[in-house]
Coordinates of C-alpha atoms in Angstrom, one line a residue:
P1308 CA 107.7 138.1 97.0
E1309 CA 108.8 134.7 95.6
R1310 CA 110.5 133.8 98.9
W1311 CA 107.2 133.7 100.8
V1312 CA 105.3 131.6 98.3
K1313 CA 106.3 128.3 99.9
V1314 CA 105.5 129.5 103.4
Y1315 CA 102.0 130.5 102.2
E1316 CA 101.4 127.3 100.2
H1317 CA 102.5 125.2 103.2
W1318 CA 99.8 126.7 105.4
M1319 CA 97.1 126.5 102.7
T1320 CA 97.8 122.8 101.9
N1321 CA 98.3 121.7 105.5
I1322 CA 95.1 123.1 107.1
R1323 CA 94.4 121.5 110.5
D1324 CA 91.5 121.7 113.0
W1325 CA 91.5 125.0 114.7
C1326 CA 90.4 125.8 118.2
I1327 CA 88.7 129.2 117.8
S1328 CA 87.7 129.9 121.4
R1329 CA 89.8 132.2 123.5
Q1330 CA 89.7 133.4 127.1
L1331 CA 90.1 137.1 126.5
W1332 CA 88.4 140.3 127.6
W1333 CA 88.1 141.6 124.1
G1334 CA 86.6 139.9 121.0
H1335 CA 83.5 138.7 119.4
R1336 CA 81.5 136.6 121.9
I1337 CA 81.0 133.0 120.7
P1338 CA 77.3 132.8 119.6
A1339 CA 76.6 129.5 121.4
W1340 CA 74.1 129.0 124.3
Y1341 CA 74.0 126.0 126.5
C1342 CA 70.7 124.7 127.8
G1343 CA 70.6 123.8 131.5
A1344 CA 67.6 121.6 131.0
C1345 CA 68.4 119.4 128.0
S1346 CA 72.2 120.1 127.9
K1347 CA 72.0 120.8 124.1
T1348 CA 73.7 123.8 122.4
T1349 CA 71.8 126.5 120.5
V1350 CA 73.8 128.5 117.9
A1351 CA 72.0 131.7 116.6
R1352 CA 72.7 135.1 115.0
E1353 CA 70.5 136.8 117.5
D1354 CA 70.2 136.2 121.3
P1355 CA 67.7 133.3 121.6
A1356 CA 64.9 133.6 124.1
A1357 CA 64.7 129.9 124.7
C1358 CA 66.3 126.6 123.8
V1359 CA 65.5 125.6 120.2
Y1360 CA 65.2 121.9 121.3
C1361 CA 63.3 121.9 124.6
K1362 CA 61.9 125.5 124.5
R1363 CA 63.1 126.1 128.1
E1364 CA 64.6 129.5 128.9
S1365 CA 67.5 128.2 131.0
L1366 CA 70.2 129.3 128.5
T1367 CA 73.8 130.4 129.3
Q1368 CA 76.0 131.9 126.7
D1369 CA 79.6 130.5 126.2
P1370 CA 81.9 132.9 128.1
D1371 CA 84.7 132.7 125.6
V1372 CA 85.3 134.9 122.6
L1373 CA 86.4 134.0 119.1
D1374 CA 90.0 133.9 118.2
T1375 CA 91.1 137.4 116.9
W1376 CA 92.3 135.9 113.7
F1377 CA 89.0 134.1 113.1
S1378 CA 87.2 137.3 113.3
S1379 CA 89.8 139.1 111.2
A1380 CA 89.7 136.4 108.6
L1381 CA 86.2 137.4 107.8
W1382 CA 87.1 141.1 107.4
P1383 CA 87.4 141.3 103.5
F1384 CA 83.7 140.5 103.1
S1385 CA 82.0 140.9 106.6
T1386 CA 82.7 144.6 106.5
L1387 CA 80.9 144.9 103.1
G1388 CA 77.5 143.6 104.3
W1389 CA 78.0 139.9 103.9
P1390 CA 76.0 137.6 104.0
D1391 CA 73.7 140.0 102.2
Q1392 CA 74.6 140.6 98.5
T1393 CA 75.2 144.4 99.0
R1394 CA 76.4 146.8 96.3
D1395 CA 79.6 147.3 98.2
L1396 CA 80.3 143.6 98.4
K1397 CA 79.8 143.2 94.6
V1398 CA 82.0 146.2 93.8
F1399 CA 84.9 145.8 96.3
Y1400 CA 85.2 142.0 96.7
P1401 CA 87.7 140.8 95.7
T1402 CA 90.1 143.6 96.0
S1403 CA 93.4 143.9 94.1
L1404 CA 96.2 144.1 96.7
M1405 CA 96.8 143.2 100.3
I1406 CA 99.7 144.8 102.1
T1407 CA 101.0 143.2 105.3
G1408 CA 104.0 141.9 107.2
F1409 CA 105.5 138.4 107.0
D1410 CA 104.9 137.8 110.7
I1411 CA 101.1 137.4 110.1
L1412 CA 101.2 135.6 106.8
F1413 CA 99.7 132.5 108.4
F1414 CA 97.7 134.2 111.2
W1415 CA 95.8 136.5 108.8
V1416 CA 96.6 136.2 105.1
A1417 CA 96.2 132.5 104.8
R1418 CA 93.1 132.5 106.9
M1419 CA 91.5 135.3 104.9
M1420 CA 92.1 133.2 101.7
M1421 CA 90.6 130.2 103.4
M1422 CA 87.5 132.0 104.5
G1423 CA 87.1 133.8 101.2
L1424 CA 87.2 130.6 99.2
E1425 CA 84.8 128.9 101.6
F1426 CA 82.2 131.6 101.9
M1427 CA 82.6 133.7 98.8
G1428 CA 83.9 131.2 96.3
D1429 CA 86.7 133.5 95.4
V1430 CA 90.0 134.8 96.8
P1431 CA 89.7 138.1 98.7
F1432 CA 92.7 139.7 96.9
R1433 CA 94.8 139.0 93.8
E1434 CA 98.2 140.0 95.1
V1435 CA 99.9 140.2 98.5
Y1436 CA 102.7 142.6 99.2
I1437 CA 104.9 141.5 102.1
H1438 CA 106.5 144.7 103.5
Q1439 CA 109.6 144.9 105.6
L1440 CA 109.9 145.3 109.3
V1441 CA 111.5 148.5 110.5
R1442 CA 114.4 147.8 112.9
D1443 CA 117.1 150.0 114.4
A1444 CA 120.5 150.8 112.8
D1445 CA 121.9 147.5 114.2
K1446 CA 119.0 145.5 112.8
Q1447 CA 117.6 145.0 116.3
K1448 CA 113.9 145.0 116.9
M1449 CA 112.8 148.3 118.4
S1450 CA 111.9 148.1 122.0
K1451 CA 111.2 150.7 124.7
T1452 CA 113.2 148.5 127.1
K1453 CA 116.2 148.6 124.9
G1454 CA 115.7 152.3 124.3
N1455 CA 116.2 152.0 120.6
V1456 CA 112.8 153.2 119.4
I1457 CA 112.7 155.8 116.7
D1458 CA 109.6 157.9 117.2
P1459 CA 108.2 158.8 113.7
L1460 CA 106.7 162.0 115.1
V1461 CA 110.1 163.2 116.4
V1462 CA 112.1 162.4 113.3
T1463 CA 109.3 163.9 111.1
E1464 CA 109.6 167.1 113.0
K1465 CA 113.4 167.0 112.9
Y1466 CA 114.0 166.0 109.2
G1467 CA 110.7 166.6 107.5
T1468 CA 108.0 164.2 106.4
D1469 CA 109.4 164.0 102.8
A1470 CA 112.8 162.9 104.0
V1471 CA 111.4 160.3 106.3
R1472 CA 109.1 158.9 103.6
F1473 CA 111.9 158.8 101.1
T1474 CA 114.2 157.1 103.5
L1475 CA 111.7 154.3 104.1
A1476 CA 111.0 154.0 100.4
I1477 CA 114.6 153.7 99.3
M1478 CA 115.4 151.2 102.1
S1479 CA 112.5 148.9 101.4
S1480 CA 114.4 146.3 99.4
P1481 CA 112.3 143.0 99.2
G1482 CA 113.5 140.3 101.5
T1483 CA 115.4 142.5 104.0
D1484 CA 114.2 144.4 107.0
I1485 CA 114.8 148.1 107.2
A1486 CA 117.8 149.0 109.4
L1487 CA 116.6 152.6 110.1
S1488 CA 119.0 155.3 111.2
E1489 CA 118.8 159.0 111.5
D1490 CA 121.9 159.4 109.4
R1491 CA 120.0 158.1 106.4
M1492 CA 117.2 160.6 107.1
E1493 CA 119.6 163.4 107.4
G1494 CA 121.1 162.4 104.0
Y1495 CA 117.7 162.5 102.3
R1496 CA 116.9 165.8 103.9
A1497 CA 119.9 167.0 102.0
F1498 CA 118.4 165.5 98.9
A1499 CA 115.2 167.5 99.5
N1500 CA 117.3 170.6 100.0
K1501 CA 119.1 169.9 96.7
I1502 CA 115.7 169.9 94.9
W1503 CA 114.6 173.0 96.7
N1504 CA 117.8 174.9 95.8
A1505 CA 117.4 173.7 92.2
A1506 CA 113.9 175.2 92.1
R1507 CA 115.2 178.4 93.6
F1508 CA 117.7 178.7 90.8
V1509 CA 115.0 178.1 88.2
F1510 CA 112.7 180.7 89.7
M1511 CA 115.5 183.3 90.2
S1512 CA 116.7 182.8 86.7
L1513 CA 113.2 183.4 85.3
E1514 CA 112.8 186.5 87.4
K1515 CA 116.2 187.8 86.5
A1516 CA 115.6 187.4 82.8
G1517 CA 112.2 189.1 83.1
A1518 CA 110.6 186.1 81.5
P1519 CA 106.7 185.9 81.5
A1520 CA 105.0 183.5 83.8
W1521 CA 105.3 179.9 82.5
V1522 CA 102.0 178.4 81.2
P1523 CA 102.2 174.6 81.1
P1524 CA 101.0 173.0 77.8
T1525 CA 97.9 170.9 77.9
G1526 CA 98.3 167.1 78.4
G1527 CA 100.6 165.4 80.8
N1528 CA 103.5 164.3 78.5
F1529 CA 105.6 167.3 77.7
V1530 CA 107.9 167.5 74.8
P1531 CA 110.9 169.9 74.3
V1532 CA 110.6 172.9 72.0
P1533 CA 113.3 173.9 69.4
D1534 CA 115.3 177.1 69.4
T1535 CA 114.4 180.0 67.1
D1536 CA 116.6 178.4 64.4
G1537 CA 114.6 175.2 64.5
K1538 CA 117.4 173.2 66.3
M1539 CA 117.1 171.5 69.6
A1540 CA 119.8 172.0 72.2
L1541 CA 121.8 168.9 73.1
E1542 CA 121.0 169.2 76.8
D1543 CA 117.3 169.4 76.1
R1544 CA 117.2 166.4 73.8
W1545 CA 119.2 164.5 76.4
I1546 CA 117.1 165.4 79.5
F1547 CA 113.8 164.6 77.8
S1548 CA 115.2 161.3 76.6
R1549 CA 116.3 160.6 80.2
L1550 CA 112.9 161.6 81.5
S1551 CA 111.1 159.2 79.1
Q1552 CA 113.3 156.3 80.2
L1553 CA 112.8 157.4 83.8
A1554 CA 109.0 157.3 83.4
R1555 CA 109.3 153.8 81.9
D1556 CA 111.5 152.5 84.7
M1557 CA 109.4 154.2 87.4
A1558 CA 106.2 152.6 86.1
K1559 CA 107.9 149.2 86.1
A1560 CA 109.1 149.7 89.6
W1561 CA 105.7 150.8 90.9
D1562 CA 103.9 147.9 89.1
T1563 CA 106.3 145.3 90.7
Y1564 CA 106.2 147.0 94.2
R1565 CA 110.0 147.7 94.0
Y1566 CA 109.7 151.0 95.8
H1567 CA 113.5 151.1 96.6
E1568 CA 114.2 151.0 92.9
A1569 CA 111.8 153.9 92.2
A1570 CA 113.4 156.0 94.9
D1571 CA 116.9 155.2 93.7
L1572 CA 116.0 156.1 90.2
M1573 CA 114.6 159.5 91.3
Y1574 CA 117.6 160.2 93.5
H1575 CA 120.0 159.5 90.7
F1576 CA 118.1 161.5 88.2
F1577 CA 117.5 164.6 90.3
W1578 CA 121.0 164.8 91.9
H1579 CA 123.3 163.4 89.2
E1580 CA 121.5 164.3 85.9
F1581 CA 119.1 167.2 86.5
C1582 CA 121.2 169.2 89.0
D1583 CA 124.8 168.2 88.3
W1584 CA 124.6 168.3 84.5
Y1585 CA 121.4 169.8 83.0
L1586 CA 121.1 172.8 85.2
E1587 CA 124.9 173.6 85.0
I1588 CA 124.8 173.5 81.2
K1589 CA 121.6 175.5 81.1
K1590 CA 123.2 178.4 83.0
L1591 CA 125.1 179.2 79.8
S1592 CA 121.8 179.6 77.9
F1593 CA 120.4 181.9 80.7
E1594 CA 123.5 184.1 80.6
A1595 CA 123.1 184.6 76.9
I1596 CA 119.7 186.4 77.5
H1597 CA 120.6 190.1 77.8
E1598 CA 117.2 191.7 77.4
K1599 CA 113.7 191.0 78.6
P1600 CA 112.1 188.5 76.3
A1601 CA 108.6 189.0 74.9
A1602 CA 107.8 185.3 75.1
M1603 CA 109.2 182.5 77.1
P1604 CA 112.7 181.6 75.6
P1605 CA 113.0 177.9 74.6
A1606 CA 115.8 177.4 77.1
F1607 CA 113.4 178.4 80.0
E1608 CA 110.5 176.7 78.4
N1609 CA 112.2 173.3 78.2
L1610 CA 113.7 173.7 81.7
C1611 CA 110.2 174.4 83.2
R1612 CA 108.7 171.4 81.3
A1613 CA 111.5 169.1 82.4
F1614 CA 111.2 170.2 86.0
D1615 CA 107.4 169.8 85.9
V1616 CA 107.7 166.2 84.7
A1617 CA 110.4 165.4 87.3
L1618 CA 108.3 166.8 90.1
R1619 CA 105.3 164.6 89.1
L1620 CA 107.4 161.5 89.0
L1621 CA 108.8 162.2 92.5
H1622 CA 105.5 163.2 94.0
P1623 CA 104.3 159.8 95.4
M1624 CA 107.5 159.6 97.6
M1625 CA 107.9 163.3 98.5
P1626 CA 104.4 164.8 98.3
F1627 CA 104.9 168.0 100.3
I1628 CA 108.0 169.6 98.6
T1629 CA 106.8 168.6 95.1
E1630 CA 103.3 170.1 95.8
E1631 CA 104.9 173.4 96.9
L1632 CA 107.3 173.7 94.0
W1633 CA 104.8 172.5 91.4
Q1634 CA 102.4 175.2 92.5
R1635 CA 105.1 177.8 92.4
L1636 CA 106.3 176.7 89.0
A1637 CA 103.0 177.7 87.4
S1638 CA 99.5 179.0 88.5
R1639 CA 97.3 175.9 89.1
D1640 CA 93.9 175.2 90.4
D1641 CA 94.4 171.5 91.2
S1642 CA 96.8 169.6 93.3
I1643 CA 99.8 167.8 91.8
A1644 CA 98.2 164.7 93.2
L1645 CA 95.5 165.0 90.6
A1646 CA 97.9 165.7 87.7
R1647 CA 98.6 163.1 85.1
F1648 CA 101.5 160.8 86.0
P1649 CA 104.1 161.0 83.2
K1650 CA 104.3 158.1 80.8
H1651 CA 107.0 156.6 78.7
D1652 CA 107.1 158.4 75.3
T1653 CA 109.2 156.5 72.7
S1654 CA 109.3 159.6 70.4
L1655 CA 111.5 161.3 73.0
L1656 CA 114.1 158.6 73.1
D1657 CA 117.3 160.0 71.5
D1658 CA 120.2 157.6 71.3
D1659 CA 122.4 160.2 69.6
A1660 CA 121.8 162.7 72.3
E1661 CA 122.5 160.1 75.0
R1662 CA 125.7 159.1 73.3
E1663 CA 126.8 162.7 72.7
M1664 CA 126.1 163.8 76.3
A1665 CA 127.9 160.7 77.6
L1666 CA 131.0 161.7 75.6
L1667 CA 130.7 165.4 76.8
Q1668 CA 130.4 164.2 80.4
D1669 CA 133.4 161.9 79.9
I1670 CA 135.5 164.8 78.6
I1671 CA 134.6 167.0 81.5
V1672 CA 135.1 164.3 84.2
N1673 CA 138.5 163.4 82.8
I1674 CA 139.6 167.0 82.8
R1675 CA 138.4 167.3 86.4
N1676 CA 140.3 164.1 87.4
L1677 CA 143.4 165.3 85.7
R1678 CA 143.2 168.6 87.6
A1679 CA 142.7 166.7 90.9
E1680 CA 145.7 164.4 90.2
L1681 CA 147.9 167.4 89.7
K1682 CA 146.4 169.1 92.8
V1683 CA 145.3 172.2 90.8
E1684 CA 143.4 174.6 93.1
S1685 CA 139.7 174.2 92.4
K1686 CA 139.2 178.0 91.8
R1687 CA 142.2 178.3 89.5
K1688 CA 141.4 178.6 85.8
I1689 CA 143.8 176.8 83.5
P1690 CA 144.1 176.1 79.8
V1691 CA 143.7 172.5 78.4
E1692 CA 144.7 171.1 75.1
M1693 CA 142.5 168.5 73.4
Y1694 CA 143.1 166.3 70.4
A1695 CA 140.0 164.6 68.9
A1696 CA 140.6 161.3 67.2
N1697 CA 137.7 161.7 64.8
G1698 CA 135.5 164.4 63.3
A1699 CA 132.5 163.6 65.4
V1700 CA 134.4 164.2 68.7
A1701 CA 135.9 167.4 67.2
Q1702 CA 132.5 168.7 66.2
L1703 CA 131.0 167.9 69.6
S1704 CA 133.8 169.4 71.5
G1705 CA 133.8 172.6 69.4
A1706 CA 130.0 173.0 69.6
N1707 CA 130.1 172.5 73.4
R1708 CA 133.3 174.3 74.1
Q1709 CA 131.7 176.8 76.5
A1710 CA 130.1 174.0 78.6
I1711 CA 133.4 172.1 78.8
E1712 CA 135.2 175.3 79.9
R1713 CA 132.6 176.3 82.4
L1714 CA 132.1 172.8 84.0
S1715 CA 135.9 172.1 84.1
N1716 CA 136.8 175.7 85.2
L1717 CA 139.1 176.3 82.3
S1718 CA 140.5 179.5 80.9
G1719 CA 140.4 177.9 77.5
L1720 CA 139.9 174.7 75.6
H1721 CA 142.4 174.5 72.7
L1722 CA 141.5 171.9 70.1
T1723 CA 144.3 170.7 68.0
S1724 CA 144.5 168.5 64.9
Q1725 CA 147.8 167.0 65.9
P1726 CA 148.3 164.2 68.5
L1727 CA 149.5 165.5 71.8
Q1728 CA 152.9 164.7 73.3
E1729 CA 153.5 164.1 77.0
A1730 CA 156.6 166.4 77.2
G1731 CA 156.0 169.4 79.5
G1732 CA 152.6 168.4 80.7
A1733 CA 150.3 165.8 82.1
L1734 CA 148.7 163.7 79.4
R1735 CA 145.5 161.6 79.5
A1736 CA 145.2 159.5 76.3
L1737 CA 141.8 157.9 75.6
P1738 CA 140.5 156.0 72.5
D1739 CA 138.5 158.9 71.2
Y1740 CA 140.5 161.9 72.4
S1741 CA 143.5 163.0 74.4
L1742 CA 143.9 165.8 77.0
K1743 CA 146.9 167.6 78.2
I1744 CA 147.5 170.1 80.9
A1745 CA 150.8 172.1 80.7
L1746 CA 152.4 171.7 84.1
A1747 CA 153.8 175.2 84.1
N1748 CA 150.2 176.5 83.9
A1749 CA 148.9 174.2 86.6
V1750 CA 151.2 173.8 89.5
D1751 CA 154.4 175.1 91.3
L1752 CA 156.6 172.3 90.0
D1753 CA 159.3 172.5 92.7
A1754 CA 156.7 172.5 95.5
E1755 CA 154.7 169.7 93.9
R1756 CA 157.8 167.5 93.4
A1757 CA 158.8 168.0 97.0
R1758 CA 155.2 167.1 98.1
L1759 CA 155.2 163.9 96.0
R1760 CA 158.6 162.8 97.2
K1761 CA 157.5 163.2 100.8
E1762 CA 154.3 161.2 100.0
Q1763 CA 156.3 158.5 98.2
Q1764 CA 158.6 158.1 101.3
K1765 CA 155.6 157.9 103.6
L1766 CA 153.9 155.2 101.5
E1767 CA 157.2 153.2 101.1
Q1768 CA 157.5 153.2 104.9
E1769 CA 154.0 151.8 105.3
L1770 CA 154.6 149.2 102.7
A1771 CA 157.8 148.1 104.5
T1772 CA 155.8 147.7 107.8
L1773 CA 153.0 145.7 106.0
A1774 CA 155.6 143.5 104.4
R1775 CA 157.2 142.7 107.8
Q1776 CA 153.9 141.7 109.2
L1777 CA 152.7 139.6 106.2
N1778 CA 156.1 137.9 105.9
N1779 CA 156.1 136.9 109.5
E1780 CA 154.9 133.2 109.7
Q1781 CA 154.3 133.3 113.5
F1782 CA 152.1 136.4 113.1
L1783 CA 150.2 134.8 110.3
A1784 CA 149.6 131.7 112.3
K1785 CA 148.3 133.5 115.4
A1786 CA 146.5 136.5 113.9
P1787 CA 142.7 136.2 113.3
A1788 CA 141.8 135.7 109.6
P1789 CA 140.0 139.0 109.3
V1790 CA 143.0 140.9 110.6
V1791 CA 145.3 139.3 108.0
A1792 CA 142.7 139.9 105.2
N1793 CA 142.6 143.6 106.2
L1794 CA 146.4 143.9 106.1
R1795 CA 146.6 142.3 102.6
A1796 CA 143.8 144.6 101.4
R1797 CA 145.7 147.6 102.8
R1798 CA 148.9 146.5 101.1
E1799 CA 147.1 146.4 97.7
E1800 CA 145.6 149.9 98.4
V1801 CA 148.9 151.4 99.4
T1802 CA 150.7 149.8 96.5
A1803 CA 148.3 151.4 94.1
Q1804 CA 148.7 154.8 95.7
H1805 CA 152.5 154.4 95.5
E1806 CA 152.4 153.5 91.8
K1807 CA 150.2 156.6 91.1
V1808 CA 152.6 158.9 93.0
V1809 CA 155.6 157.5 91.3
E1810 CA 154.0 157.9 87.9
T1811 CA 152.9 161.5 88.6
L1812 CA 156.4 162.3 89.9
R1813 CA 157.9 160.9 86.7
K1814 CA 155.6 163.1 84.5
I1815 CA 156.4 166.3 86.2
S1816 CA 160.2 165.5 86.4
S1817 CA 160.6 164.8 82.7

């Protein structure tokens, strides 16, 4: 990374004499022999029988060994047959990438560069990736004495190899050490479970519909197939557009060694796009299949293709679960590790699908938020009125009415051509559309008013307490600055809650 360039250049431009002898038990013995007769030193590749100067046999080898880092500095070419010009030396020197920690940037990396330039006339590697150090959750160096060591074998057994690998990948932000905790591993084990459950749904849906075994198309970049009427479902156009962008962003992250970005991209895609939206909308297509299909229906075909691409993108970080699911998705002879890594395909980019899906998601999220504000029971189906401000929104809402109703848990979505009025309901007005929930259909008004008044009173009491503290000059003078800052932040938070309660109470009382 850029932050280590100056450190490296400092060592390379300020090279000093280096004492390379060490008094250690382990290491390469210094190849120097001292003559007891003429006091001269013989240096040789093989053990000499006699002094090269006086030919006497009274030689004693230097008892010291070479500095570990001197020997290690020769590693890039000494292991390949140097000084002989072997085939391995010609093929593998220089290499492309060196991965190491910042703590040995001078001890090893700079010295390998120095030796390579001196003896080979070329650098030993083109790029150096400085990885992070793994510390405990409090960013303390792990130590058996402190008792804060996280044993990788233990956590791998407890949370699974994939979860541990993914945790390390997503936390490997350049320039910062990894503050490792088991809470993060547990969270990414849940992510692995999410993927597994998504796969179970896919396999069970295929089995329930009696669909034939899926046969992957040839080549690595899959494209969606249209329905029997020649049209492409919005969710399919959208997910393949997202996958193409994901492949582009993943490739960029890999090429720049930003593994945390690659992991974050996969987490967001699988959890928030594939599972939360694509699969939920796809359920409607599956339910529409009432008889055993002779061929793979487009809804299933596109789901399998999208899932296949996503598994290949995730494989480098979570190799075991992706291998298992990829083999179950279709009959294969080779490992997913040998499959073609997905590439960015500009033909799959679909701005219209992205825009339409974003609007559809916005409608559903706003209905959910409105339900939550009114404290409507999650399992209770209610009707919602919707006014579209333009034809495009009306067309999208009508075409995807089932998806809106299913994902918002509605008994019906009633589209109207007339602007909605707030009277008798909770209204959410947005630039492109408005939503209204009739209060009589949503809540017990008397009970909700009583609850809100009680909540209002509680918040007002807390605001009064905060005001007394923050208006007390003696308190402000003596209290630590962080305490005062927290109280002010809490006052802003409670004020916002109070305003929201008052507004909701106004709506259901009018």
